Short mmCIF file of C-alpha atoms in Angstrom, two decimals:
data_model
loop_
_atom_site.label_atom_id
_atom_site.label_comp_id
_atom_site.label_asym_id
_atom_site.label_seq_id
_atom_site.Cartn_x
_atom_site.Cartn_y
_atom_site.Cartn_z
CA MET A 1 -77.70 164.70 -103.64
CA THR A 2 -79.46 161.46 -103.97
CA ILE A 3 -79.06 159.89 -107.75
CA ALA A 4 -82.40 158.49 -109.45
CA PRO A 5 -83.24 155.50 -111.13
CA ASP A 6 -81.30 155.86 -115.45
CA ARG A 7 -84.12 157.64 -116.75
CA THR A 8 -82.79 161.30 -118.95
CA PRO A 9 -83.56 163.79 -118.85
CA THR A 10 -85.42 163.74 -116.15
CA ARG A 11 -87.56 166.29 -115.19
CA ARG A 12 -86.74 167.74 -111.32
CA ARG A 13 -88.52 171.16 -110.29
CA VAL A 14 -87.59 173.23 -107.11
CA LEU A 15 -89.73 174.43 -105.04
CA PRO A 16 -89.76 178.11 -103.65
CA ALA A 17 -88.35 178.01 -100.15
CA GLY A 18 -90.45 178.66 -97.25
CA ASP A 19 -93.95 178.39 -98.82
CA ASN A 20 -95.76 175.67 -96.69
CA GLY A 21 -98.09 173.56 -99.41
CA SER A 22 -96.30 175.82 -102.72
CA LEU A 23 -98.10 173.56 -104.61
CA TRP A 24 -101.49 174.03 -103.26
CA GLU A 25 -103.98 176.72 -104.25
CA ALA A 26 -105.50 177.51 -101.09
CA ARG A 27 -105.46 177.52 -97.68
CA PRO A 28 -104.02 174.01 -95.73
CA SER A 29 -107.12 172.26 -94.83
CA CYS A 30 -108.11 173.18 -98.31
CA GLY A 31 -107.28 172.83 -101.19
CA THR A 32 -107.71 172.52 -105.62
CA PHE A 33 -105.66 171.45 -107.98
CA GLU A 34 -106.09 169.25 -111.01
CA PHE A 35 -104.56 166.17 -112.53
CA ARG A 36 -105.67 163.97 -115.98
CA GLY A 37 -107.52 167.57 -116.91
CA VAL A 38 -110.12 166.66 -114.23
CA ARG A 39 -110.13 169.62 -112.15
CA LEU A 40 -109.69 168.15 -108.16
CA ARG A 41 -110.87 169.95 -104.21
CA LEU A 42 -109.61 168.29 -101.17
CA MET A 43 -110.49 169.20 -98.02
CA VAL A 44 -109.70 168.06 -94.48
CA ASP A 45 -112.31 168.24 -91.35
CA ASP A 46 -109.40 168.34 -88.71
CA PRO A 47 -105.87 168.24 -89.36
CA ALA A 48 -104.49 167.35 -85.67
CA GLU A 49 -106.17 163.72 -87.19
CA VAL A 50 -105.73 164.10 -90.84
CA LEU A 51 -102.83 165.42 -92.19
CA PHE A 52 -103.88 167.66 -95.29
CA PRO A 53 -101.43 166.38 -97.97
CA THR A 54 -97.77 168.37 -97.94
CA ASP A 55 -95.67 169.12 -101.35
CA CYS A 56 -93.75 166.06 -101.19
CA GLY A 57 -97.57 163.38 -101.52
CA LEU A 58 -99.02 166.01 -104.21
CA SER A 59 -95.47 166.12 -105.94
CA LEU A 60 -96.33 162.52 -107.35
CA LEU A 61 -99.73 163.24 -108.50
CA SER A 62 -97.90 166.48 -110.57
CA ALA A 63 -95.62 164.16 -111.49
CA LEU A 64 -98.11 161.79 -113.34
CA ASN A 65 -99.55 164.84 -114.69
CA GLY A 66 -96.60 164.35 -117.69
CA ASP A 67 -96.33 162.30 -120.95
CA GLY A 68 -94.95 158.49 -120.65
CA CYS A 69 -97.20 158.13 -117.55
CA PRO A 70 -99.39 154.84 -116.62
CA ALA A 71 -102.63 154.28 -118.11
CA LEU A 72 -105.33 154.27 -114.89
CA GLU A 73 -108.07 153.26 -117.01
CA GLY A 74 -109.85 150.63 -115.44
CA VAL A 75 -107.56 149.83 -112.79
CA ASN A 76 -107.72 147.95 -109.23
CA ALA A 77 -105.73 150.58 -106.82
CA LEU A 78 -104.00 150.67 -103.93
CA ASP A 79 -104.31 153.45 -101.64
CA LEU A 80 -101.60 152.98 -98.91
CA GLY A 81 -101.68 154.85 -96.30
CA ALA A 82 -104.93 157.18 -97.86
CA GLY A 83 -105.09 159.43 -95.01
CA SER A 84 -107.49 162.78 -96.46
CA GLY A 85 -107.14 160.44 -100.08
CA ILE A 86 -106.08 162.73 -102.50
CA TYR A 87 -104.59 159.69 -104.36
CA SER A 88 -108.39 157.33 -104.52
CA VAL A 89 -109.65 161.06 -105.26
CA ALA A 90 -107.32 161.58 -108.34
CA LEU A 91 -107.46 157.85 -109.47
CA LEU A 92 -111.51 157.45 -109.02
CA ALA A 93 -111.69 161.10 -111.40
CA ALA A 94 -109.11 159.65 -113.53
CA GLY A 95 -111.13 156.52 -114.39
CA ALA A 96 -110.12 153.78 -112.16
CA GLY A 97 -112.02 151.05 -111.91
CA ARG A 98 -111.95 150.33 -108.11
CA VAL A 99 -110.17 151.99 -105.38
CA THR A 100 -109.00 150.34 -101.53
CA ALA A 101 -107.86 153.52 -99.12
CA LEU A 102 -105.57 152.02 -96.44
CA ASP A 103 -104.61 153.85 -93.78
CA ILE A 104 -103.92 152.32 -89.99
CA ASN A 105 -105.57 155.83 -88.79
CA PRO A 106 -109.30 155.47 -88.24
CA ALA A 107 -110.14 159.30 -88.91
CA SER A 108 -108.63 158.21 -92.75
CA ALA A 109 -111.92 156.01 -93.70
CA ALA A 110 -114.30 159.02 -93.38
CA GLN A 111 -112.28 161.80 -94.84
CA THR A 112 -111.55 159.34 -97.22
CA SER A 113 -115.10 159.23 -98.43
CA MET A 114 -116.38 162.27 -97.70
CA ASN A 115 -113.29 163.97 -100.11
CA VAL A 116 -114.39 161.01 -102.69
CA MET A 117 -118.31 162.36 -102.82
CA ALA A 118 -117.77 165.97 -102.82
CA ASN A 119 -116.37 165.48 -105.87
CA GLY A 120 -119.07 164.39 -106.97
CA LEU A 121 -116.92 160.66 -107.89
CA ASP A 122 -118.71 157.30 -107.00
CA VAL A 123 -118.11 156.36 -103.87
CA THR A 124 -119.72 152.61 -104.60
CA ARG A 125 -115.86 152.25 -106.40
CA LEU A 126 -113.95 153.08 -103.02
CA THR A 127 -113.01 150.20 -100.26
CA CYS A 128 -112.03 151.61 -96.99
CA VAL A 129 -109.95 149.55 -95.19
CA THR A 130 -108.29 150.69 -91.06
CA SER A 131 -104.94 148.27 -90.88
CA SER A 132 -101.18 148.39 -90.67
CA LEU A 133 -100.00 147.53 -94.01
CA GLU A 134 -98.48 144.58 -92.14
CA ARG A 135 -101.72 143.29 -90.61
CA TYR A 136 -103.41 143.75 -93.97
CA THR A 137 -104.63 140.77 -96.46
CA PRO A 138 -106.11 141.62 -99.71
CA VAL A 139 -108.49 138.98 -101.39
CA GLU A 140 -106.72 139.96 -104.36
CA ARG A 141 -103.78 141.30 -106.29
CA PHE A 142 -103.96 145.10 -107.60
CA ASP A 143 -102.80 146.72 -110.28
CA LEU A 144 -101.62 149.69 -109.43
CA VAL A 145 -100.43 150.60 -105.42
CA ILE A 146 -99.77 153.92 -104.43
CA THR A 147 -98.00 155.69 -102.15
CA ASN A 148 -96.37 158.53 -100.03
CA PRO A 149 -94.96 156.86 -96.85
CA PRO A 150 -94.16 158.31 -93.68
CA HIS A 151 -90.01 160.00 -93.31
CA LEU A 152 -89.06 161.55 -90.81
CA PRO A 153 -86.78 159.76 -88.20
CA TYR A 154 -89.21 159.00 -85.00
CA ASP A 155 -88.51 160.88 -81.62
CA PRO A 156 -90.30 160.33 -78.09
CA SER A 157 -89.98 164.01 -77.78
CA TYR A 158 -92.13 164.62 -80.21
CA ALA A 159 -93.73 161.81 -80.44
CA ARG A 160 -97.50 162.20 -81.12
CA ARG A 161 -100.43 159.54 -80.72
CA ASP A 162 -102.70 161.66 -83.90
CA GLY A 163 -102.98 161.01 -87.55
CA LEU A 164 -100.32 163.67 -87.75
CA GLU A 165 -97.65 161.51 -86.67
CA THR A 166 -98.56 157.86 -87.89
CA ALA A 167 -98.43 160.56 -92.03
CA LEU A 168 -95.19 162.44 -90.72
CA VAL A 169 -92.98 159.96 -88.28
CA ALA A 170 -91.83 156.65 -88.80
CA ARG A 171 -89.87 153.91 -86.39
CA ARG A 172 -86.59 152.86 -87.96
CA GLY A 173 -85.17 155.84 -88.42
CA GLY A 174 -87.99 156.92 -90.46
CA LEU A 175 -87.97 154.09 -92.39
CA ALA A 176 -90.66 151.47 -90.81
CA VAL A 177 -93.32 152.11 -93.45
CA TYR A 178 -91.00 151.52 -96.66
CA ASP A 179 -89.48 148.41 -95.05
CA SER A 180 -93.26 147.35 -95.17
CA VAL A 181 -93.71 147.94 -98.47
CA LEU A 182 -90.69 146.26 -99.65
CA GLU A 183 -91.18 143.05 -97.36
CA ARG A 184 -94.84 142.94 -98.59
CA VAL A 185 -95.48 144.86 -102.33
CA ASP A 186 -95.03 140.91 -104.31
CA THR A 187 -98.42 139.73 -101.99
CA LEU A 188 -100.21 143.37 -102.85
CA LEU A 189 -99.38 143.80 -106.64
CA ALA A 190 -100.14 141.85 -110.11
CA PRO A 191 -97.32 140.88 -112.50
CA GLY A 192 -97.85 143.61 -114.85
CA GLY A 193 -98.75 146.16 -112.17
CA ALA A 194 -97.04 149.66 -110.86
CA LEU A 195 -95.62 150.92 -107.57
CA LEU A 196 -95.86 154.45 -107.91
CA MET A 197 -94.08 156.12 -104.90
CA ALA A 198 -93.34 159.53 -103.30
CA HIS A 199 -90.34 158.88 -102.54
CA SER A 200 -87.86 160.68 -99.58
CA SER A 201 -84.50 161.71 -99.99
CA LEU A 202 -83.89 160.86 -96.35
CA ALA A 203 -85.22 157.97 -96.52
CA ASP A 204 -82.69 155.52 -98.58
CA ILE A 205 -83.86 155.67 -102.34
CA PRO A 206 -80.89 153.65 -103.47
CA ARG A 207 -81.64 150.84 -100.92
CA THR A 208 -85.40 151.06 -102.60
CA VAL A 209 -84.35 150.80 -106.12
CA THR A 210 -81.49 148.28 -105.62
CA GLU A 211 -83.82 145.70 -103.82
CA LEU A 212 -86.66 146.15 -106.19
CA THR A 213 -84.46 146.40 -109.51
CA ALA A 214 -82.85 143.01 -107.97
CA ARG A 215 -86.60 141.61 -108.12
CA GLY A 216 -86.87 142.09 -111.35
CA TYR A 217 -89.12 145.29 -111.05
CA GLU A 218 -88.23 147.84 -114.03
CA SER A 219 -87.84 151.44 -112.16
CA GLU A 220 -88.37 154.72 -113.66
CA THR A 221 -88.06 158.18 -111.80
CA LEU A 222 -90.81 160.50 -113.30
CA GLU A 223 -89.86 163.51 -111.90
CA ILE A 224 -87.48 165.39 -108.88
CA PHE A 225 -88.85 167.36 -106.63
CA GLU A 226 -86.92 169.37 -104.00
CA MET A 227 -88.31 170.96 -101.13
CA ASP A 228 -88.32 172.11 -97.85
CA ILE A 229 -87.85 169.54 -94.78
CA PRO A 230 -91.46 169.41 -93.26
CA LEU A 231 -90.17 170.75 -89.97
CA LEU A 232 -93.57 173.29 -89.09
CA ALA A 233 -95.51 170.45 -86.67
CA TYR A 234 -92.22 170.24 -84.96
CA ALA A 235 -91.20 174.09 -84.63
CA GLU A 236 -90.05 173.16 -80.87
CA HIS A 237 -87.85 169.83 -81.48
CA LYS A 238 -86.59 171.45 -85.03
CA GLU A 239 -82.89 170.93 -83.62
CA THR A 240 -83.63 167.70 -82.52
CA MET A 241 -85.37 166.05 -85.83
CA LEU A 242 -82.30 167.79 -87.50
CA THR A 243 -80.30 165.66 -85.23
CA LEU A 244 -81.32 162.59 -85.92
CA LEU A 245 -81.83 163.26 -89.91
CA LYS A 246 -77.65 163.78 -89.59
CA GLU A 247 -77.03 160.58 -87.66
CA GLN A 248 -79.01 159.32 -91.06
CA ARG A 249 -77.08 161.21 -93.84
CA ALA A 250 -74.01 159.92 -91.88
CA ALA A 251 -74.92 156.60 -92.16
CA GLY A 252 -75.48 156.52 -95.39
CA ARG A 253 -80.26 156.19 -95.38
CA ALA A 254 -80.22 160.27 -96.00
CA GLU A 255 -79.58 163.43 -98.54
CA PHE A 256 -80.67 166.61 -97.58
CA ASP A 257 -78.82 169.89 -98.07
CA GLY A 258 -79.42 171.87 -95.08
CA THR A 259 -83.02 172.76 -94.17
CA ARG A 260 -83.81 171.42 -98.03
CA PHE A 261 -84.51 167.74 -99.54
CA THR A 262 -85.85 165.98 -101.86
CA VAL A 263 -88.87 163.89 -103.45
CA HIS A 264 -88.78 161.35 -105.98
CA ALA A 265 -92.14 160.41 -108.01
CA LEU A 266 -91.02 156.40 -108.87
CA MET A 267 -92.73 154.10 -110.74
CA PHE A 268 -92.09 150.37 -110.44
CA ARG A 269 -92.92 147.93 -112.36
CA ARG A 270 -93.26 144.35 -111.37
CA PRO A 271 -92.23 141.61 -113.89
CA GLY A 272 -95.32 139.78 -115.56
CA ASN A 273 -95.79 136.20 -115.88
CA VAL A 274 -94.23 135.87 -112.48
CA THR A 275 -95.44 132.63 -110.13
CA ARG A 276 -98.84 133.85 -107.22
CA ARG A 277 -96.90 132.78 -103.74
#
């Protein structure tokens, strides 16, 4: 499968086949998790509007519990594609100074705010913005950007105009949001800041690593997770989606084995002393 950026040894975790949310400890609309010693709870009122985080999204937090991960105390962070707010909750619980939760789905803002308050965290340190990444213009750059982009290929046969699609499916063969992140990261991230990304092997990991490395970013793989392709929500269109993924694989833009793929928890550090644009 995809070769990770240089880091030896890289932790690899194989999640059991057939499990739905195997990193979670509760049902898939409400779950608990521990992040940096703090027990946290996450809820989603309507999973058809806001996707309850999958193992793909939770894997990044799991990796950030390991050694050698960046300090989060006091950082000004952007939760890009916030969804239910799992990253916003975790960052604030870990001591982030400010978190901006950005999502194109209008239902995300209320859900993120609710989860921050439900965990007893200071909601005044949270700012929710409803916008696409392309149209978003921050007033300042961030110390940290964290994201789990949608990575399944788009097809009209299973297209849905709800929060579920925006969280899982992206145009341009599942690469659209990755494209936007690569295009905008220099305008979002302060010199010396870090981009933390749950990067699917279905969405051309080598391209992302190569492009950011060429721009001077230091790259590191924190952990690799092997898991099932999230086909449950698209059971009626499974063969269509797998056909599209096989086309992506033939073009060298996706790697998977059967219905198993990997998620790489990646950290990209922007070089310091960069001239602001």
